[in-house]
Amino acid sequence: MVDEQLKKLQRNGLKITPQRKLILDILEEFSQLTGEEIASLARDKQPSISTGTVYRNLKLLSELGLIRNVASIDGIRRFENASVHSHHLVCLRCKNTVEIDFCPMNNELQKLAEKYGFQIADHDFQIRGYCMECKKGA
Amino acid sequence: MVDEQLKKLQRNGLKITPQRKLILDILEEFSQLTGEEIASLARDKQPSISTGTVYRNLKLLSELGLIRNVASIDGIRRFENASVHSHHLVCLRCKNTVEIDFCPMNNELQKLAEKYGFQIADHDFQIRGYCMECKKGA
DNA sequence: CTCAATGCAAAACCTTTGCATGGCG
DNA sequence: CGCCATGCAAAGGTTTTGCATTGAG
């Protein structure tokens, strides 16, 4: 996992525990996982980990900005590693993601928002479909 | 509400009930509502409506494509009317939305996706922040 | 009339929380 | 060692479901 993440924990007076490492590791490997999925993957590696701990840490890590909730068209809450500002291609089948070097946010859009007196906080852009592997099997 | 929506119900052998009309009406007026909020607004107009009916219909109308789940960074599931392809400015406080005439999807992006062997199904773009009214009060 | 849809209430799910115990710094 | 974090289990909130009844076509 990214060392910076652990340092950020420490800087905030929080402890580095095996459980937190594990969660960060999982979100390093996969993106777009639900709380349940993360808990399940965590249990595979450390059976004693409790669901409460997983959710508590997901919340805490979100607040620290290390991970984030992501948009999802199906309405299901998922998490991803927040180490980069990025937009994704998300595979609807395997849930794997491909980062794309494209951000729709631009000056034109900023001005458009201002025209409505709207103050932008953040944005989200997501492209959903099927990755190369899953396209084959479909 | 949009008459087309009712026809689509009929075309699928489904019935037009006061409850369904009500839900569509509510999502005509407001966007970005949670299931609970919709149920609550529905109860205001028709106290006898049951939560089960609301959720059953939200699911059914989603499957028909009349409404859709929307992305939300806070992980909370919301619904909106699917009558138009649109992108929004969403106010984080009052939940009102402003439609913007801007779609990030373009040829460049299509090609980028193809480069990864990715087959695009749909996409979602959302700008969050504060509307004119809520900005004042903040 | 008939079958789909509703209301009601219980169940299922996911997430959060209180409390005693354990373990990182 | 002290205090934060964990595990456990119970509580909370939202969504789903079974069943008898109602009502749209």
Short mmCIF file of C-alpha atoms (C1' of nucleotides) in Angstrom, two decimals:
data_model
loop_
_atom_site.label_atom_id
_atom_site.label_comp_id
_atom_site.label_asym_id
_atom_site.label_seq_id
_atom_site.Cartn_x
_atom_site.Cartn_y
_atom_site.Cartn_z
CA MET A 1 0.00 0.00 0.00
CA VAL A 2 1.03 3.60 -0.40
CA ASP A 3 3.31 4.69 2.40
CA GLU A 4 1.95 8.21 2.28
CA GLN A 5 -1.38 6.88 3.43
CA LEU A 6 0.09 5.39 6.57
CA LYS A 7 1.90 8.62 7.32
CA LYS A 8 -1.31 10.54 7.03
CA LEU A 9 -2.82 8.27 9.63
CA GLN A 10 0.04 8.97 11.97
CA ARG A 11 -0.02 12.69 11.33
CA ASN A 12 -3.59 12.66 12.56
CA GLY A 13 -2.70 10.83 15.73
CA LEU A 14 -4.24 7.63 14.49
CA LYS A 15 -2.71 4.20 14.72
CA ILE A 16 -1.49 1.90 12.02
CA THR A 17 -3.22 -1.38 12.62
CA PRO A 18 -3.18 -4.59 10.62
CA GLN A 19 -6.87 -4.05 9.92
CA ARG A 20 -6.32 -0.62 8.41
CA LYS A 21 -3.42 -1.86 6.34
CA LEU A 22 -5.56 -4.69 5.10
CA ILE A 23 -8.39 -2.43 4.02
CA LEU A 24 -6.02 -0.10 2.20
CA ASP A 25 -4.37 -3.08 0.53
CA ILE A 26 -7.69 -4.37 -0.69
CA LEU A 27 -8.64 -1.00 -2.13
CA GLU A 28 -5.22 -0.82 -3.72
CA GLU A 29 -5.91 -4.00 -5.60
CA PHE A 30 -9.58 -3.56 -6.40
CA SER A 31 -11.67 -0.48 -6.89
CA GLN A 32 -15.38 0.01 -6.68
CA LEU A 33 -16.07 -2.40 -3.86
CA THR A 34 -19.05 -2.26 -1.52
CA GLY A 35 -18.61 -2.32 2.24
CA GLU A 36 -19.74 -5.91 2.28
CA GLU A 37 -17.27 -6.92 -0.41
CA ILE A 38 -14.44 -5.26 1.42
CA ALA A 39 -15.41 -6.94 4.66
CA SER A 40 -15.57 -10.26 2.91
CA LEU A 41 -12.17 -9.91 1.25
CA ALA A 42 -10.76 -8.77 4.56
CA ARG A 43 -12.14 -11.83 6.32
CA ASP A 44 -10.41 -14.05 3.78
CA LYS A 45 -7.07 -12.71 4.97
CA GLN A 46 -7.94 -12.18 8.59
CA PRO A 47 -10.98 -14.18 9.66
CA SER A 48 -11.27 -12.47 13.02
CA ILE A 49 -11.81 -8.99 11.58
CA SER A 50 -15.19 -7.66 12.53
CA THR A 51 -17.67 -5.98 10.24
CA GLY A 52 -17.84 -3.07 12.63
CA THR A 53 -14.14 -2.48 12.29
CA VAL A 54 -14.33 -2.53 8.53
CA TYR A 55 -17.14 0.01 8.39
CA ARG A 56 -15.62 2.17 11.09
CA ASN A 57 -12.40 2.33 9.13
CA LEU A 58 -14.08 2.93 5.81
CA LYS A 59 -15.74 5.94 7.35
CA LEU A 60 -12.58 7.14 9.01
CA LEU A 61 -10.46 6.69 5.90
CA SER A 62 -13.07 8.54 3.88
CA GLU A 63 -12.99 11.44 6.29
CA LEU A 64 -9.22 11.51 6.06
CA GLY A 65 -9.57 11.56 2.31
CA LEU A 66 -7.57 8.38 1.79
CA ILE A 67 -10.47 6.64 0.14
CA ARG A 68 -13.80 7.89 -1.16
CA ASN A 69 -17.33 6.93 -1.88
CA VAL A 70 -17.92 6.65 -5.56
CA ALA A 71 -20.87 7.33 -7.70
CA SER A 72 -22.69 4.35 -9.05
CA ILE A 73 -25.64 4.29 -11.34
CA ASP A 74 -27.19 1.31 -9.63
CA GLY A 75 -27.36 3.25 -6.42
CA ILE A 76 -25.09 0.95 -4.51
CA ARG A 77 -22.43 2.53 -2.36
CA ARG A 78 -18.90 1.66 -3.30
CA PHE A 79 -15.46 2.74 -2.25
CA GLU A 80 -12.24 3.45 -4.06
CA ASN A 81 -8.75 4.50 -3.27
CA ALA A 82 -8.48 8.27 -3.39
CA SER A 83 -4.77 8.46 -4.05
CA VAL A 84 -5.32 10.04 -7.42
CA HIS A 85 -7.81 12.41 -8.93
CA SER A 86 -9.08 10.31 -11.71
CA HIS A 87 -11.96 9.31 -13.81
CA HIS A 88 -12.68 5.76 -14.71
CA LEU A 89 -13.97 3.29 -17.10
CA VAL A 90 -15.84 0.90 -14.84
CA CYS A 91 -16.63 -2.60 -15.96
CA LEU A 92 -20.19 -3.46 -15.11
CA ARG A 93 -19.38 -7.12 -14.86
CA CYS A 94 -16.03 -7.57 -13.12
CA LYS A 95 -16.02 -4.16 -11.46
CA ASN A 96 -12.44 -3.55 -12.50
CA THR A 97 -11.60 -0.02 -13.45
CA VAL A 98 -9.34 1.63 -15.95
CA GLU A 99 -8.19 5.09 -15.17
CA ILE A 100 -8.49 7.52 -17.99
CA ASP A 101 -6.54 10.67 -18.46
CA PHE A 102 -9.54 12.82 -19.15
CA CYS A 103 -11.36 15.29 -16.99
CA PRO A 104 -14.49 16.97 -18.27
CA MET A 105 -14.10 19.89 -15.92
CA ASN A 106 -12.95 22.96 -17.78
CA ASN A 107 -13.27 26.72 -17.93
CA GLU A 108 -16.28 26.65 -20.17
CA LEU A 109 -18.07 24.57 -17.61
CA GLN A 110 -16.93 26.75 -14.72
CA LYS A 111 -18.42 29.74 -16.48
CA LEU A 112 -21.61 27.89 -17.21
CA ALA A 113 -21.98 27.10 -13.52
CA GLU A 114 -21.27 30.68 -12.53
CA LYS A 115 -23.96 31.81 -14.90
CA TYR A 116 -26.41 29.97 -12.66
CA GLY A 117 -24.80 31.38 -9.55
CA PHE A 118 -23.67 27.88 -8.72
CA GLN A 119 -20.58 27.30 -6.64
CA ILE A 120 -18.82 24.08 -7.58
CA ALA A 121 -17.62 21.78 -4.81
CA ASP A 122 -16.69 18.65 -6.67
CA HIS A 123 -17.64 16.53 -9.59
CA ASP A 124 -17.80 13.02 -10.78
CA PHE A 125 -17.50 11.48 -14.18
CA GLN A 126 -17.84 7.82 -14.79
CA ILE A 127 -18.07 5.74 -17.91
CA ARG A 128 -19.61 2.33 -17.55
CA GLY A 129 -19.46 -0.60 -19.89
CA TYR A 130 -17.50 -3.79 -20.43
CA CYS A 131 -13.79 -4.33 -20.32
CA MET A 132 -11.89 -6.36 -22.90
CA GLU A 133 -12.01 -9.56 -20.89
CA CYS A 134 -15.68 -9.40 -19.99
CA LYS A 135 -16.68 -8.32 -23.47
CA LYS A 136 -15.29 -11.63 -24.77
CA GLY A 137 -17.16 -13.75 -22.29
CA ALA A 138 -20.45 -11.96 -22.78
CA MET B 1 -46.56 13.78 -15.55
CA VAL B 2 -45.39 12.74 -18.96
CA ASP B 3 -48.03 10.82 -20.81
CA GLU B 4 -45.44 8.75 -22.60
CA GLN B 5 -44.51 7.23 -19.28
CA LEU B 6 -48.02 5.97 -18.67
CA LYS B 7 -48.17 4.51 -22.15
CA LYS B 8 -44.96 2.65 -21.55
CA LEU B 9 -46.52 1.10 -18.48
CA GLN B 10 -49.48 -0.06 -20.52
CA ARG B 11 -47.35 -1.35 -23.35
CA ASN B 12 -45.70 -3.62 -20.83
CA GLY B 13 -49.01 -4.94 -19.57
CA LEU B 14 -48.72 -3.01 -16.34
CA LYS B 15 -51.45 -1.02 -14.71
CA ILE B 16 -51.76 2.68 -14.22
CA THR B 17 -52.46 3.15 -10.55
CA PRO B 18 -52.80 6.31 -8.47
CA GLN B 19 -49.69 5.25 -6.58
CA ARG B 20 -47.60 5.02 -9.73
CA LYS B 21 -48.88 8.31 -11.00
CA LEU B 22 -48.03 9.87 -7.68
CA ILE B 23 -44.46 8.62 -7.70
CA LEU B 24 -43.90 9.83 -11.22
CA ASP B 25 -45.41 13.19 -10.32
CA ILE B 26 -43.09 13.56 -7.37
CA LEU B 27 -40.06 12.77 -9.49
CA GLU B 28 -41.32 15.22 -12.06
CA GLU B 29 -41.20 17.98 -9.51
CA PHE B 30 -38.10 17.05 -7.57
CA SER B 31 -34.99 15.21 -8.62
CA GLN B 32 -32.40 13.44 -6.54
CA LEU B 33 -34.71 12.05 -3.89
CA THR B 34 -34.04 9.02 -1.72
CA GLY B 35 -36.57 6.23 -1.40
CA GLU B 36 -37.53 7.49 2.03
CA GLU B 37 -38.05 11.02 0.79
CA ILE B 38 -40.23 9.81 -2.04
CA ALA B 39 -42.26 7.66 0.34
CA SER B 40 -42.67 10.59 2.67
CA LEU B 41 -43.81 13.00 -0.04
CA ALA B 42 -46.15 10.33 -1.34
CA ARG B 43 -47.68 9.88 2.10
CA ASP B 44 -48.37 13.61 2.26
CA LYS B 45 -50.65 13.26 -0.72
CA GLN B 46 -51.96 9.80 -0.03
CA PRO B 47 -51.50 8.78 3.59
CA SER B 48 -52.47 5.20 2.99
CA ILE B 49 -49.66 4.47 0.54
CA SER B 50 -47.32 1.85 1.90
CA THR B 51 -43.57 1.96 1.90
CA GLY B 52 -43.50 -1.40 0.21
CA THR B 53 -45.51 -0.08 -2.69
CA VAL B 54 -43.20 2.88 -3.10
CA TYR B 55 -40.08 0.75 -3.20
CA ARG B 56 -41.69 -1.88 -5.38
CA ASN B 57 -42.59 0.79 -7.87
CA LEU B 58 -39.26 2.55 -7.73
CA LYS B 59 -37.66 -0.73 -8.67
CA LEU B 60 -40.18 -1.46 -11.38
CA LEU B 61 -39.98 2.01 -12.88
CA SER B 62 -36.20 1.78 -12.87
CA GLU B 63 -36.31 -1.48 -14.74
CA LEU B 64 -38.68 0.05 -17.26
CA GLY B 65 -36.23 2.89 -17.63
CA LEU B 66 -38.75 5.55 -16.63
CA ILE B 67 -36.66 6.66 -13.71
CA ARG B 68 -33.10 5.90 -12.73
CA ASN B 69 -30.77 5.61 -9.81
CA VAL B 70 -28.33 8.42 -9.74
CA ALA B 71 -24.75 8.61 -8.77
CA SER B 72 -24.00 10.25 -5.48
CA ILE B 73 -20.66 10.77 -3.90
CA ASP B 74 -22.02 10.45 -0.39
CA GLY B 75 -23.08 6.93 -1.11
CA ILE B 76 -26.75 7.59 -0.65
CA ARG B 77 -29.07 6.15 -3.24
CA ARG B 78 -31.27 8.64 -5.01
CA PHE B 79 -33.70 8.57 -7.89
CA GLU B 80 -34.47 10.86 -10.76
CA ASN B 81 -36.79 11.04 -13.68
CA ALA B 82 -35.17 9.48 -16.70
CA SER B 83 -37.21 11.36 -19.29
CA VAL B 84 -34.24 13.32 -20.49
CA HIS B 85 -30.59 12.63 -21.05
CA SER B 86 -29.06 15.31 -18.96
CA HIS B 87 -26.26 16.31 -16.73
CA HIS B 88 -26.75 18.32 -13.62
CA LEU B 89 -25.52 20.78 -11.16
CA VAL B 90 -26.69 19.31 -7.88
CA CYS B 91 -26.99 21.43 -4.79
CA LEU B 92 -25.51 19.61 -1.83
CA ARG B 93 -27.78 21.42 0.56
CA CYS B 94 -31.25 21.74 -0.95
CA LYS B 95 -30.83 18.89 -3.44
CA ASN B 96 -32.28 20.96 -6.24
CA THR B 97 -30.75 20.43 -9.61
CA VAL B 98 -30.01 22.59 -12.58
CA GLU B 99 -29.73 20.89 -15.90
CA ILE B 100 -26.75 21.90 -17.93
CA ASP B 101 -26.40 21.69 -21.63
CA PHE B 102 -23.06 20.00 -21.56
CA CYS B 103 -22.12 16.41 -22.15
CA PRO B 104 -18.55 15.30 -21.67
CA MET B 105 -18.96 12.33 -23.95
CA ASN B 106 -17.24 12.91 -27.26
CA ASN B 107 -15.29 11.21 -30.00
CA GLU B 108 -11.96 11.68 -28.34
CA LEU B 109 -13.27 9.84 -25.34
CA GLN B 110 -14.84 7.11 -27.44
CA LYS B 111 -11.46 6.50 -29.04
CA LEU B 112 -9.73 6.52 -25.70
CA ALA B 113 -12.10 3.84 -24.44
CA GLU B 114 -11.63 1.76 -27.56
CA LYS B 115 -7.89 1.93 -27.05
CA TYR B 116 -8.44 -0.03 -23.86
CA GLY B 117 -10.80 -2.42 -25.59
CA PHE B 118 -13.57 -1.01 -23.48
CA GLN B 119 -17.15 -1.06 -24.70
CA ILE B 120 -19.12 1.89 -23.40
CA ALA B 121 -22.62 1.29 -22.05
CA ASP B 122 -23.46 4.56 -20.39
CA HIS B 123 -21.98 7.38 -18.44
CA ASP B 124 -22.69 9.82 -15.73
CA PHE B 125 -21.47 13.31 -15.08
CA GLN B 126 -22.45 15.30 -12.08
CA ILE B 127 -21.26 18.56 -10.64
CA ARG B 128 -21.93 19.12 -6.98
CA GLY B 129 -21.83 22.33 -5.04
CA TYR B 130 -24.16 25.05 -3.81
CA CYS B 131 -26.91 26.84 -5.65
CA MET B 132 -27.44 30.57 -5.51
CA GLU B 133 -29.95 30.41 -2.69
CA CYS B 134 -28.02 28.03 -0.49
CA LYS B 135 -24.74 29.82 -1.12
CA LYS B 136 -26.26 32.93 0.48
CA GLY B 137 -27.47 31.14 3.55
CA ALA B 138 -24.21 29.27 4.11
"C1'" DC C 1 -64.38 -11.11 -13.62
"C1'" DT C 2 -59.15 -11.76 -13.39
"C1'" DC C 3 -54.80 -10.97 -12.48
"C1'" DA C 4 -51.84 -7.38 -11.20
"C1'" DA C 5 -51.06 -4.13 -7.49
"C1'" DT C 6 -51.72 -2.62 -2.84
"C1'" DG C 7 -51.42 -2.44 2.31
"C1'" DC C 8 -49.65 -4.38 6.20
"C1'" DA C 9 -46.26 -6.42 8.85
"C1'" DA C 10 -42.45 -9.26 9.24
"C1'" DA C 11 -38.01 -10.25 7.47
"C1'" DA C 12 -33.74 -9.27 5.27
"C1'" DC C 13 -29.92 -6.19 4.55
"C1'" DC C 14 -26.52 -3.06 5.30
"C1'" DT C 15 -24.36 0.03 8.44
"C1'" DT C 16 -23.66 2.07 12.97
"C1'" DT C 17 -22.90 2.01 17.90
"C1'" DG C 18 -21.96 0.69 23.09
"C1'" DC C 19 -19.01 -1.66 25.78
"C1'" DA C 20 -15.34 -4.44 27.57
"C1'" DT C 21 -10.90 -6.08 25.94
"C1'" DG C 22 -6.69 -5.89 23.37
"C1'" DG C 23 -2.59 -3.76 21.28
"C1'" DC C 24 0.04 0.26 19.02
"C1'" DG C 25 3.11 3.95 20.06
"C1'" DC D 1 1.33 2.35 30.32
"C1'" DG D 2 -2.38 5.25 28.18
"C1'" DC D 3 -5.47 5.71 24.93
"C1'" DC D 4 -6.95 4.35 20.49
"C1'" DA D 5 -8.80 0.50 18.02
"C1'" DT D 6 -10.83 -3.94 17.95
"C1'" DG D 7 -14.32 -7.70 18.44
"C1'" DC D 8 -18.70 -8.81 19.60
"C1'" DA D 9 -23.37 -8.21 19.68
"C1'" DA D 10 -27.21 -5.43 19.71
"C1'" DA D 11 -29.52 -1.52 17.65
"C1'" DG D 12 -30.80 1.47 13.66
"C1'" DG D 13 -32.24 2.55 9.28
"C1'" DT D 14 -33.50 1.34 4.73
"C1'" DT D 15 -35.31 -1.85 1.41
"C1'" DT D 16 -37.51 -6.26 0.31
"C1'" DT D 17 -40.94 -9.84 0.68
"C1'" DG D 18 -45.22 -12.99 1.87
"C1'" DC D 19 -49.89 -12.96 2.06
"C1'" DA D 20 -54.63 -11.65 2.03
"C1'" DT D 21 -57.34 -8.04 -0.03
"C1'" DT D 22 -58.40 -4.51 -3.38
"C1'" DG D 23 -59.04 -2.48 -7.82
"C1'" DA D 24 -57.68 -1.47 -12.85
"C1'" DG D 25 -58.59 -3.16 -17.35
#
